[in-house]
Every structure is written in C-alpha cells, then in structure tokens.
Short mmCIF file of C-alpha atoms in Angstrom, two decimals:
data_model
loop_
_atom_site.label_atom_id
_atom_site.label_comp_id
_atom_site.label_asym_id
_atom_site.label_seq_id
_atom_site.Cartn_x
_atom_site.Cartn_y
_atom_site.Cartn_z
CA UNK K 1 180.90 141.37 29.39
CA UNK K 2 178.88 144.25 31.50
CA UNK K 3 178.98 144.18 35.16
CA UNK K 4 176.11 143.54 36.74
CA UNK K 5 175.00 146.38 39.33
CA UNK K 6 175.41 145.23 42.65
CA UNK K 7 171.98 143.49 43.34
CA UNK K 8 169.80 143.80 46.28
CA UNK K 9 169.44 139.82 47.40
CA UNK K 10 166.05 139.00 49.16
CA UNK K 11 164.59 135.80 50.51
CA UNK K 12 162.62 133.33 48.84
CA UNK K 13 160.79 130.20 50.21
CA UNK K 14 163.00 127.20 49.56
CA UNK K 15 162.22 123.79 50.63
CA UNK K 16 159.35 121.79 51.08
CA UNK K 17 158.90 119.38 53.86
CA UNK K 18 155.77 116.44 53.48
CA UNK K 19 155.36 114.16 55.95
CA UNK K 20 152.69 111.66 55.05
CA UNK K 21 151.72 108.30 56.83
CA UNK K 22 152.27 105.37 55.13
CA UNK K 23 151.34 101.59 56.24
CA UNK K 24 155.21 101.06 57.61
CA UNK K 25 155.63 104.34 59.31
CA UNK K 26 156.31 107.74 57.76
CA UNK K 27 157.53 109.37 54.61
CA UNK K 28 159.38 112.59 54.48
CA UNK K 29 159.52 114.00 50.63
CA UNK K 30 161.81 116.85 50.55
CA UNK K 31 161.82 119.40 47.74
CA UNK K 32 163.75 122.27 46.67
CA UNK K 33 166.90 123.56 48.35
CA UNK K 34 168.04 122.34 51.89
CA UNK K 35 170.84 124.73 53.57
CA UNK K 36 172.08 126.06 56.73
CA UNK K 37 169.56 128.35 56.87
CA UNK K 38 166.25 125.82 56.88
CA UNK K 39 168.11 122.66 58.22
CA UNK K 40 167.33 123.00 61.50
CA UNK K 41 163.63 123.17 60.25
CA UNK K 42 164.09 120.25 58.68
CA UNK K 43 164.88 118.28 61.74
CA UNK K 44 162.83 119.67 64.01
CA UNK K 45 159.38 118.49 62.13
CA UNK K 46 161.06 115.24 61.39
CA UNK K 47 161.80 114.83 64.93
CA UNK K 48 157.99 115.67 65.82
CA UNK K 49 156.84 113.52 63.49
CA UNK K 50 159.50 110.24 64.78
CA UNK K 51 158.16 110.77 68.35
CA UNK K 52 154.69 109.81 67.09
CA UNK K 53 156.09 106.85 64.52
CA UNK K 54 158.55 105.31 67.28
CA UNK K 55 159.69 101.83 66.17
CA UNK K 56 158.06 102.61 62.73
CA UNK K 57 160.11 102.95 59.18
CA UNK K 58 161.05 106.26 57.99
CA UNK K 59 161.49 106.92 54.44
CA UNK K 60 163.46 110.24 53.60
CA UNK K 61 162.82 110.72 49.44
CA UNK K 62 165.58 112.88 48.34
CA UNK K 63 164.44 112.96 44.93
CA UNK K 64 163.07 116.37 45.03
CA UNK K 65 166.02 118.43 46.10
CA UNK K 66 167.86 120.15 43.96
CA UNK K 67 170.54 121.50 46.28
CA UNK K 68 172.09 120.61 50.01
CA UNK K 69 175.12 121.92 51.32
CA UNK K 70 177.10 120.80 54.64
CA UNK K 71 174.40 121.64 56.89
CA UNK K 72 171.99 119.80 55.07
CA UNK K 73 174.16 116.65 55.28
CA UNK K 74 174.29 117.23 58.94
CA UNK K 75 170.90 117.67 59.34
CA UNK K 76 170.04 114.07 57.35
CA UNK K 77 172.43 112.55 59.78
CA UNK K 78 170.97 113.83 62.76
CA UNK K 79 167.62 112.63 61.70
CA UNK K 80 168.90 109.12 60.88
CA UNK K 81 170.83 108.98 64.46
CA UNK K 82 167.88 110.49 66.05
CA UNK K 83 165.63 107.89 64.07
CA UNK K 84 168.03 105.01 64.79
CA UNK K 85 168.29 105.80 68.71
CA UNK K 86 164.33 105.61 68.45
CA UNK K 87 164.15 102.02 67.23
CA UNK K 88 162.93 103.23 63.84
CA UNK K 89 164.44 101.84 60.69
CA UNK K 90 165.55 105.48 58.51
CA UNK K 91 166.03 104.49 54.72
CA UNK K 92 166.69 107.36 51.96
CA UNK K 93 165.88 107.24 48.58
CA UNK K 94 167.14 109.72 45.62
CA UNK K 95 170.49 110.21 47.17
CA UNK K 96 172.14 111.48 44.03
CA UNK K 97 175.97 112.14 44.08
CA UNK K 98 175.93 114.15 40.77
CA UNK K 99 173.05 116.32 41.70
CA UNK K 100 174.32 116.88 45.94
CA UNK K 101 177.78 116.90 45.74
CA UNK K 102 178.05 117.66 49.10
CA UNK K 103 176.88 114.36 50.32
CA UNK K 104 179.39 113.00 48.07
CA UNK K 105 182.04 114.74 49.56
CA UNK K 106 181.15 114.11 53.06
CA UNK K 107 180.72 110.52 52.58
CA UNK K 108 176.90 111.02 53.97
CA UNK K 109 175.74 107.48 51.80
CA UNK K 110 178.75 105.54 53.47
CA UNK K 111 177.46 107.01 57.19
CA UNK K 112 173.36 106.13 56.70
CA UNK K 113 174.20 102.84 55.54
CA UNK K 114 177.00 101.66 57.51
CA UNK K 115 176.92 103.70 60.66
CA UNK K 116 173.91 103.11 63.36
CA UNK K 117 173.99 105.89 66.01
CA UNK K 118 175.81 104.97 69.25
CA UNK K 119 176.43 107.66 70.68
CA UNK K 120 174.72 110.38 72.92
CA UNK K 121 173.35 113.50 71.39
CA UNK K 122 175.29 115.94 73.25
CA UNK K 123 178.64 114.53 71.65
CA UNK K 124 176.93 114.41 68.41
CA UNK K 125 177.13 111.69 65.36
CA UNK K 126 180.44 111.00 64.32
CA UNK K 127 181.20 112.12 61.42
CA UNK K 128 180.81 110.81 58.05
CA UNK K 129 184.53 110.10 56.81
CA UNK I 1 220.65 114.30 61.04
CA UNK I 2 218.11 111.56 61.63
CA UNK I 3 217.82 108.04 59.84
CA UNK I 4 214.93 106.88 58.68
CA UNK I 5 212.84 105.10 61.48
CA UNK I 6 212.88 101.48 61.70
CA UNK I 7 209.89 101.05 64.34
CA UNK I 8 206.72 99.75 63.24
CA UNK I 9 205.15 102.92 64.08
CA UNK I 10 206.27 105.05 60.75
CA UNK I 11 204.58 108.70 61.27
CA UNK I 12 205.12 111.08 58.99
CA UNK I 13 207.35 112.30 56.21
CA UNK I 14 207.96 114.04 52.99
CA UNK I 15 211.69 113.31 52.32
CA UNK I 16 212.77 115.09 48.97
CA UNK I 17 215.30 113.57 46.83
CA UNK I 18 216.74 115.44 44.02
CA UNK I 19 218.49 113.27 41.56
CA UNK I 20 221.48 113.49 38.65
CA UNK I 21 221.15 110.14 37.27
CA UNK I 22 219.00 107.08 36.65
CA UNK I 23 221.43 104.74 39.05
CA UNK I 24 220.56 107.45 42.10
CA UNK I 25 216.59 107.71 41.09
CA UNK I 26 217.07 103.65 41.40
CA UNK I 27 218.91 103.49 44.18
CA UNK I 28 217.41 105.71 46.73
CA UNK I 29 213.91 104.30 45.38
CA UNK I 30 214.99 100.72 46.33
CA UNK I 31 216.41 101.86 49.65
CA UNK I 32 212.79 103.80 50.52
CA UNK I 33 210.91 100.93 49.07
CA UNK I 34 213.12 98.34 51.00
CA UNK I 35 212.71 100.18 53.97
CA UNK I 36 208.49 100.12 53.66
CA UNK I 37 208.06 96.65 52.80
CA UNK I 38 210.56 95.49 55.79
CA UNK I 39 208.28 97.91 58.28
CA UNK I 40 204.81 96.07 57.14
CA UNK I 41 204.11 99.01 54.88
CA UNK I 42 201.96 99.26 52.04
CA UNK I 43 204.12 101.24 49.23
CA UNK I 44 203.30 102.85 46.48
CA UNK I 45 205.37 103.66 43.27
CA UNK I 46 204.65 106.66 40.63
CA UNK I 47 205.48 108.37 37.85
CA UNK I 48 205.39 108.57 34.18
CA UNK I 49 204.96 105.03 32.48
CA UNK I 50 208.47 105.24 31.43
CA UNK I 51 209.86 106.19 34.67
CA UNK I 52 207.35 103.46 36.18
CA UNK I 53 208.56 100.58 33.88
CA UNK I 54 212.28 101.45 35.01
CA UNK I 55 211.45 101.16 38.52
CA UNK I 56 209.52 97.89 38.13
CA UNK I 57 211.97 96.28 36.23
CA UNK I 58 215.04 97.16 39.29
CA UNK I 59 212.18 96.62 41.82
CA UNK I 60 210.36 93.48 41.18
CA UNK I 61 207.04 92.56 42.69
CA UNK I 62 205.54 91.72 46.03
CA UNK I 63 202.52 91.63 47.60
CA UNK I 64 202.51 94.78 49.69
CA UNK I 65 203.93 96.75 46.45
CA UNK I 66 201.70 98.64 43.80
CA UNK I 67 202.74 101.02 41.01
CA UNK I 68 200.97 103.83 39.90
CA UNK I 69 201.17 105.92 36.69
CA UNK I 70 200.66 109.43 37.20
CA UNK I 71 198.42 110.43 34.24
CA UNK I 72 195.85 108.31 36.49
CA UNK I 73 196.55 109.20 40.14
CA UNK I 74 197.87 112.85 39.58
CA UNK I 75 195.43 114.15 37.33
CA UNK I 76 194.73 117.49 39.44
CA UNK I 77 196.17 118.49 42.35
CA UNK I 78 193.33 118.95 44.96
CA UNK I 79 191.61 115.84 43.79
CA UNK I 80 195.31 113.88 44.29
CA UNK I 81 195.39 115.03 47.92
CA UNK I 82 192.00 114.28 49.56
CA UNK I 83 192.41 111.07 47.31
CA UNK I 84 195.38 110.69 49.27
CA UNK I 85 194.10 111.58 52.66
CA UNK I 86 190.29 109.73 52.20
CA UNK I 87 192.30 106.62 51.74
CA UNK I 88 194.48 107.21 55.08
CA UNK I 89 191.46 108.08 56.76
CA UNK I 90 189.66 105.09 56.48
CA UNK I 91 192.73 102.76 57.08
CA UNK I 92 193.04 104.38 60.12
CA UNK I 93 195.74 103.28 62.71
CA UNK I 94 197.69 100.34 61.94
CA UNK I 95 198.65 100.92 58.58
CA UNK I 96 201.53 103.09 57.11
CA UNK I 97 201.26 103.86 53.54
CA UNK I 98 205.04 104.43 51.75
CA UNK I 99 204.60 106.34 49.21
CA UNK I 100 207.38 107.61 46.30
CA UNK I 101 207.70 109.01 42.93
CA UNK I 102 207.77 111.97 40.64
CA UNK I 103 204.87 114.78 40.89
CA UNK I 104 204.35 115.69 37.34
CA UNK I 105 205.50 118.28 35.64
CA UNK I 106 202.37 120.99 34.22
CA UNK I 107 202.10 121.81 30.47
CA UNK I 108 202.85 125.67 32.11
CA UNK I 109 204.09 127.48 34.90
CA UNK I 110 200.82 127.78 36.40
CA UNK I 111 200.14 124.22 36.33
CA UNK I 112 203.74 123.92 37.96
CA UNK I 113 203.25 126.25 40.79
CA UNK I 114 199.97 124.36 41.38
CA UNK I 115 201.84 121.18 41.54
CA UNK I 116 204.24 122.77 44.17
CA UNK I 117 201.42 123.90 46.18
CA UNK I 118 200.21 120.77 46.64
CA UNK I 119 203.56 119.63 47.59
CA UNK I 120 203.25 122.01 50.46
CA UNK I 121 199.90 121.53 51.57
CA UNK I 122 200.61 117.74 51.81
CA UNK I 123 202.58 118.92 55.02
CA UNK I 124 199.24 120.27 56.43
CA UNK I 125 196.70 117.55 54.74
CA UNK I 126 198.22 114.22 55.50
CA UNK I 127 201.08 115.06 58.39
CA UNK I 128 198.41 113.62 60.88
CA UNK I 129 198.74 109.79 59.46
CA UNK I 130 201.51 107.21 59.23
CA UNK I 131 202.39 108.70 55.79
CA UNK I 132 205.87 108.76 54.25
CA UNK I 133 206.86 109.94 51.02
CA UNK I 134 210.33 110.07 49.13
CA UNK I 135 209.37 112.50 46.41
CA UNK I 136 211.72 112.22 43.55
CA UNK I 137 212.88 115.45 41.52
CA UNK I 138 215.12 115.04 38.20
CA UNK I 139 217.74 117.81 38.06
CA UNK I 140 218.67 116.99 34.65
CA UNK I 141 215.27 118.00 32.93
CA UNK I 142 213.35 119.68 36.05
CA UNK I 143 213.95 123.76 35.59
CA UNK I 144 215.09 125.25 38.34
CA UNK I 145 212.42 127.02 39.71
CA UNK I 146 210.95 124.06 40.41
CA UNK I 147 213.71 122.26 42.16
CA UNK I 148 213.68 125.57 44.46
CA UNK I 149 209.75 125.19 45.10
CA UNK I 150 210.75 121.19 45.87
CA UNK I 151 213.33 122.12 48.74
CA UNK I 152 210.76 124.87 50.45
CA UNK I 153 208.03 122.19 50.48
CA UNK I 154 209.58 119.30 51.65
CA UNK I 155 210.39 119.55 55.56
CA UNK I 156 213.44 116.65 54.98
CA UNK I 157 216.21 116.52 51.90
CA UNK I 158 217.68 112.88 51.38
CA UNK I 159 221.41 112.64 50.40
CA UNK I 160 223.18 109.26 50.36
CA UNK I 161 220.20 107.32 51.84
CA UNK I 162 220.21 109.74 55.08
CA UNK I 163 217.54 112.30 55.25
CA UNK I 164 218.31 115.82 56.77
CA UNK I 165 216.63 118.69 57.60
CA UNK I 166 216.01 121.10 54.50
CA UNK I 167 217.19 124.70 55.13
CA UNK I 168 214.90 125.99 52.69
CA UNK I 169 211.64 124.32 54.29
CA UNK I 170 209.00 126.96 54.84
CA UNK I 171 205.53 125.64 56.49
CA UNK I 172 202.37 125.48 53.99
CA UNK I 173 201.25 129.04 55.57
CA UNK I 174 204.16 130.62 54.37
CA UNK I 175 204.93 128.91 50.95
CA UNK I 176 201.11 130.18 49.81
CA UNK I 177 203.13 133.84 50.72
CA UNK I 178 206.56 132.57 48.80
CA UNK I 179 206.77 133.81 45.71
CA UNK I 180 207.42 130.63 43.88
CA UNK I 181 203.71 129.32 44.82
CA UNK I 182 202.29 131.74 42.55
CA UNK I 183 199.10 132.50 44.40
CA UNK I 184 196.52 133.57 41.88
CA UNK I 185 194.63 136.62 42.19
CA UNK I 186 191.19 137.54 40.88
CA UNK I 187 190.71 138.24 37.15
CA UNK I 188 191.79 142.16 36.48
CA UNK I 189 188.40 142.80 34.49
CA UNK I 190 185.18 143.68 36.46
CA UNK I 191 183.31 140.86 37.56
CA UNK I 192 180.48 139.57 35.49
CA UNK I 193 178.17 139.38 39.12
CA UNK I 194 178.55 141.24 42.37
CA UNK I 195 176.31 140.65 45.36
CA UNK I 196 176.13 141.96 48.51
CA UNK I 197 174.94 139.05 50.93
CA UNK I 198 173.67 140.02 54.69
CA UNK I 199 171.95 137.07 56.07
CA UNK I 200 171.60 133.01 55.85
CA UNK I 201 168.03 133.39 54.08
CA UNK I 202 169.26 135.35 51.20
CA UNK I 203 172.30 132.75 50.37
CA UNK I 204 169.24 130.41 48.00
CA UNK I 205 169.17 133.73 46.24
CA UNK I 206 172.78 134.58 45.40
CA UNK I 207 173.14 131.13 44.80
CA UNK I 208 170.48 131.40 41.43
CA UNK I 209 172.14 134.66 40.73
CA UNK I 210 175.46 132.60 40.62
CA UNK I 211 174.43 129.37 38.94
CA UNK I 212 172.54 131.45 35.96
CA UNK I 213 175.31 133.41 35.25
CA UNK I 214 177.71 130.81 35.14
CA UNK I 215 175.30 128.58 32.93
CA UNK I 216 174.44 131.94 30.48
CA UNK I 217 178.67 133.06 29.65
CA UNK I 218 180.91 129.65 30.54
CA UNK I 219 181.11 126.31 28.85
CA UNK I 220 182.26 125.22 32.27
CA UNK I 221 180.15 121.61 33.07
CA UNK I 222 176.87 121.65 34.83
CA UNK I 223 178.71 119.09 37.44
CA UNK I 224 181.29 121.88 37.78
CA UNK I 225 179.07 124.38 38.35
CA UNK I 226 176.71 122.57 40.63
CA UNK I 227 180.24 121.53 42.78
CA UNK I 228 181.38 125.58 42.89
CA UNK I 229 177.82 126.55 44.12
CA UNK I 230 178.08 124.19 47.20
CA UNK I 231 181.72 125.35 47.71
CA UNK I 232 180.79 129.20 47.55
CA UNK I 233 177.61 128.54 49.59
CA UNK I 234 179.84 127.17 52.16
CA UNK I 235 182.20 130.07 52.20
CA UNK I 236 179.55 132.77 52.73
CA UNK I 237 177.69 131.10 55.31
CA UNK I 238 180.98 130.83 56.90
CA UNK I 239 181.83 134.51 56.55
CA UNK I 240 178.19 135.75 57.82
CA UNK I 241 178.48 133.82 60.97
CA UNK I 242 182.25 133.09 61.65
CA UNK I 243 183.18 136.54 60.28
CA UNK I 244 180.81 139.37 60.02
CA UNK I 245 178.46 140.93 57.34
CA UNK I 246 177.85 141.94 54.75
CA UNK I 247 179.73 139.77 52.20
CA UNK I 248 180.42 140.70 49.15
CA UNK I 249 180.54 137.87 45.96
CA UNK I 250 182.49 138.63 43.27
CA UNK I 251 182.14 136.39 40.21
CA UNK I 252 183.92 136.30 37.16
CA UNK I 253 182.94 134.22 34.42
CA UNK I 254 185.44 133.01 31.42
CA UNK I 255 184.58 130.55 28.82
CA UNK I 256 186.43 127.33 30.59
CA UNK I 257 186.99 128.90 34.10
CA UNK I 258 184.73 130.11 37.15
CA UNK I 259 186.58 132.37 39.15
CA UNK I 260 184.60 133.48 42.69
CA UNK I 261 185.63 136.02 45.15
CA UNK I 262 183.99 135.81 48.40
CA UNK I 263 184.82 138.99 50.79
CA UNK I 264 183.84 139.24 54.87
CA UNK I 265 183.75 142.07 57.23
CA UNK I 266 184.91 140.59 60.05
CA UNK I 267 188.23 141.45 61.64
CA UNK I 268 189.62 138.53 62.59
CA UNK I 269 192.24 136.82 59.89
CA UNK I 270 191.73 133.42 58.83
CA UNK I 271 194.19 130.88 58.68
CA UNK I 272 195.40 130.63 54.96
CA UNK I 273 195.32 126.55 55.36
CA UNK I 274 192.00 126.46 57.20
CA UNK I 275 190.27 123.47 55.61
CA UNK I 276 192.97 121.14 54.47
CA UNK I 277 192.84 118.81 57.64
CA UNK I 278 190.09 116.29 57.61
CA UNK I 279 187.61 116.97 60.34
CA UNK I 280 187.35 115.54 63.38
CA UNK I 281 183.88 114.40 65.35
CA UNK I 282 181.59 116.89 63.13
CA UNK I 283 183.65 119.83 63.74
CA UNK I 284 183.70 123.07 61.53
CA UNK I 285 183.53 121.25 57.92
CA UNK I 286 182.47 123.66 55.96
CA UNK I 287 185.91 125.16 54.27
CA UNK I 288 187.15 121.48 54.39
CA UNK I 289 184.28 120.22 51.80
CA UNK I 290 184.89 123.47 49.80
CA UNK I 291 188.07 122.51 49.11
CA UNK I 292 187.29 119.43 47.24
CA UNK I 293 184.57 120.79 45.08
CA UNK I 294 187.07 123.37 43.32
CA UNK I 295 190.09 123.26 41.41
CA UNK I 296 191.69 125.92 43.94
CA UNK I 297 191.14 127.68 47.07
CA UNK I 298 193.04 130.78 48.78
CA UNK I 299 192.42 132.14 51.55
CA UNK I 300 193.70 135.74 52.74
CA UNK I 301 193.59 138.32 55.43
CA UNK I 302 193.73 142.10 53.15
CA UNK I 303 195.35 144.57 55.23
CA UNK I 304 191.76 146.43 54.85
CA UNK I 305 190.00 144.07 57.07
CA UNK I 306 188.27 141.18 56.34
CA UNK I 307 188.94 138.04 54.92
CA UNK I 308 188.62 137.36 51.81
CA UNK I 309 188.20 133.33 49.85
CA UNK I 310 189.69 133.21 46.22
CA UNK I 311 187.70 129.91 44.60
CA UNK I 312 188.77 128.45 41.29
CA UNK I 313 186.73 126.10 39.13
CA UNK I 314 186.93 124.83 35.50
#
C-alpha cells in the first residue's frame, strides 16, 4: 500500500438549510453534512425562522443528511427545546440510526420524543441519556 | 476487612473471586446472589451455557433473578460496558443491579488483554451507580496471566465469603500503563492516509479523505466505517479546540481492521480514561460517544508534546 503524501485539506460547502412555509407552520429540510463547525448555523436560522412561526408546527426532515456528529445532535436538541419553550410542536422525520450513528449513541430519538424542554436556556437541555 | 453491606443502599463494587473448584464457584455465587435478592436487588448471572446451567440448577429461580449467557451479553468488550452502564443510567436511583459471573476468555491474548481492560475500566465506567459485581475467575483452566490481570483490576478479592482489599489493585489510569493490559500501538507500516487538519471547516474534508480510503482497501462494513468517521470527527474537533493545532490523522487501513491515529499540539496531557463516564447535564461528550462507535480507544500523553487518540475499528 503507498502512503499518501500528506494532503493539503481545504473547505468545502457542506450543508444545506431550506426553510419553506407550509399550511401547519414551517419545514426545515436539511442536506448534506451537519458538524461542529455549521451547527450553530443551523440553529440560528431555525431560531429566526420559529420567532416568526410561534405556536406553529415545525417539521425538521432529516432525510437529506448524510452525516452529524455530537454537535449536530446538540444543535437538533436545542432547536426542539427552543421550539418547545415557544409553544410550537417540533416533529423530525428521517432520523436514521444506521446512517447518524451519533444520534444513536446519544439517545437524541429517546430525548425529542420523550423529553419537552423545562428548563431555562442558560442551564441548557438535559441531556439525552 | 469489610463485609459486604447489608443496607439497602448497595454502591459500588467489583469483588473478584478466584476459584479451585465447582463447590467454591457455587458457593460464593449463592452467598453474592443471596445477599442481592435479600437487599431488593436485581441480579444477574453469566457465563458460558455450561457454567450457566450449573448455577441455575444450585440456584433456582425467582423473580428478581435473570441468567445470562455470555456469547450474548459479552460479545465485545466496549459494547458490554456502555450496555452495562446505559441500563444503570436509566434506572437511575433506587435500583441496585447485582451482577456475577465469568468474563470470557478470548480466542488470543489480544482478545484476553482486551477482556482485562474492560475489567478495569468498569472501575471508572460504572463506579458512579449502585453496581456490584462478584466476578468469578477459574484457576484450574484460567492461565495465569490472566488471573494476575484479574487481581490488578478488581479493587476487592473475596476469600471465604469476606471481601478484602486486593494488594495488587491498580486504578484504570494505571492498568492501561501495566504491562499486562497490552495497550496496542499503531500499525508499524506507513499509514495508508496522513492529513494535516488546522481548523473546524476543513474536518468535512478529512472526513471524505478518510471514508474513501477506508471504503477503496478494507472489507471493514459501511456501518463500521460510517461509526469510526463520527468517532474520529469527534476526536479532532476535540484536539483543535481543547488542545491546539494542527492535528495530524494517521490512518491505516487492513483488510478487516481500521486503525486511526489522531495527534494534537497542545501541551496539556489528557486523561487516559477521559470519556468512559457517562456525561452529565450536556457536558463535554464528545470522547464519551467516541468510545462507543469503536472497538478500542487509547488515549496518551507522548513525552514530545501533544496528545495523541489511538482508535480501533473492525
């Protein structure tokens, strides 16, 4: 096997965020990679979009993603707390335990279904067992 | 010398009890067992099917008892302990798990030292839940090696139904330093991929780099390699902003195994256990989730500087 020379590594464009109205509220398709380094990206145009919707349905289609690490479970929990504190109903569809392990591991299925935010944001969610 | 604790209120332990004879597997099994159901525990016992059916028939049945064979709940050992430590996590307070039987024995001696790892880093995974465990060692077909790695990774020997301190106990921290853990290093050929990483945005990128060249040389599983990709994500992110850059990713690529080195330049050492405890309100979970996406992860501090993340995966 040859060794590879070491390889210069530079950025690419890797998720895609669409927000689109629907007649219950709003739906968020996600596609491509979400990671540490565009989660908080991620929840910041959610959370734009939420304060217009308030009280509304939000539907967060995972289908499209073909990676998320830890932060990117965080981030999805945020936005569900966020969503929940808001009075607006978060469901996700295309949450895929073969494909994201990481939500897997972190339990992040057990947490959006079972676990309505309580708590304040400074303290954070709790976290998904 | 302490007994074993009567309140209702077990805590932890991870008693060892090495054994000559069928009658003193038996007996010190019924006394442990006793001892669970009469506190309101839930016990558990293991083993081979053999070993299991001898057990059953001395023990009997009862509500709060459950036996286990091993080939099902001890088929790897990183997958046994956060199997072990999910299910005390969601019982939560209130309910002490007794747990005892035989670890099994690996087909080699690196499947063995693996086995006694996990023995050790049970002391650091599950020490924070009502959790005991009377692990039972054979000293008539055991070799001896392994009886030696038994008495450095359990914190408590039992002799005669009374368990004692063991002399040879050596925290998780310093077994992974003990020569009878066997800690792995990285393959002695060049690697088949080496990247040097300096920020968050170019992680998506060594991430392709890594996934092709896993998929192109290694028969390892898709599943596999999608699981090491999250776990080696999580390690460089972690060295870029809890250590320093650059990191460097080292990947070596075998037919059934994926073997990753990941390679800071900070200067502070990291904790060789970092990541077996089960996080706590959203704290740091990165290492933690690593952990249970690979067969095997080590963690040192090279004199150099730096710390450098061994990851295993077949």
């Amino acid at each position: 096997m040859q060794r590879a020379p070491d390889q210069d590594v530079t950025p690419r464009p890797t998720l895609d965020v669409r927000i689109s109205d629907t007649s219950t509220g709003v739906l968020v398709h996600l596609a491509g990679e979400l990671d540490t380094e565009n989660a908080s990206r991620f929840v910041e145009a959610v959370t734009r979009s939420l304060a217009a919707h308030a009280g509304r349905e939000v539907e967060v289609d995972l289908s499209g993603l073909t990676f998320l690490d830890v932060a990117g479970v965080r981030a999805l929990a945020t936005v569900h707390d966020r969503a929940t504190r808001q009075g607006a109903r978060m469901r996700v569809r295309g949450l895929d335990a073969t494909r994201l392990p990481a939500a897997a591991v972190l339990g992040l299925d057990q947490y959006l279904r079972a676990r309505p935010a309580r708590r304040d944001e400074s303290a954070g969610p709790n976290p998904p067992a | 010398m302490t007994m074993r604790s009567d309140s209702g209120h077990s805590g932890y332990s991870h008693d060892l009890l090495v054994h000559h004879s069928d009658d003193e597997l038996v007996h010190g099994t019924r006394a442990f067992v006793e001892q669970g159901l009469a506190s309101g525990g839930q016990v558990l016992v293991h083993g081979s099917r053999d070993r299991v059916g001898l057990l059953r028939q001395e023990l009997g049945a009862h509500p709060r008892l459950e036996y286990g064979f091993d080939e099902e709940l001890y088929q790897a050992p990183t997958d046994t302990l956060f199997a072990y430590q999910r299910k005390l996590a969601e019982a939560g307070a209130g309910v002490d798990f007794w747990v005892t039987g035989t670890v099994p024995l690996g087909r080699d001696a690196a499947e063995r030292a693996a086995w006694a790892r996990y023995e050790s880093a049970v002391n650091e995974a599950l020490s924070a839940y009502s959790f005991r465990a009377l692990c039972t060692y054979d000293a008539r077909t055991l070799p001896g090696s392994v009886i030696d790695a038994a008495r450095a990774t359990h914190p408590t020997v039992s002799t005669d139904l009374t368990s004692r301190t063991s002399p040879e106990y050596v925290d998780p921290a310093a077994f992974l330093a003990d020569p009878l853990a066997q800690v792995p290093g990285p393959p002695g050929s060049p690697p088949s991929l080496a990247i040097t990483i300096h920020r968050l945005d170019q992680l998506a990128r060594a991430r392709h780099q890594v996934r092709t060249t896993a998929r192109a040389s290694s028969a390892v599983p898709q599943r596999s390699i999608d699981e090491l990709l999250v776990a080696v994500n999580e390690v460089v992110a972690n060295g870029l902003v809890h250590g320093a850059p650059p990191v460097q990713l080292s990947l070596w690529v075998d037919v059934t195994t994926l073997t990753c080195r990941v390679v800071d330049s900070g200067m502070s050492a990291l904790d060789p256990v970092t990541g077996y405890r089960h996080p706590e309100d959203w704290g740091p979970m990165g290492l933690w989730a690593a952990r249970q996406l690979v067969d095997e992860l080590f963690i040192s501090s090279p004199a150099e500087g730096g710390c450098s993340v061994l990851l295993t995966k077949t």
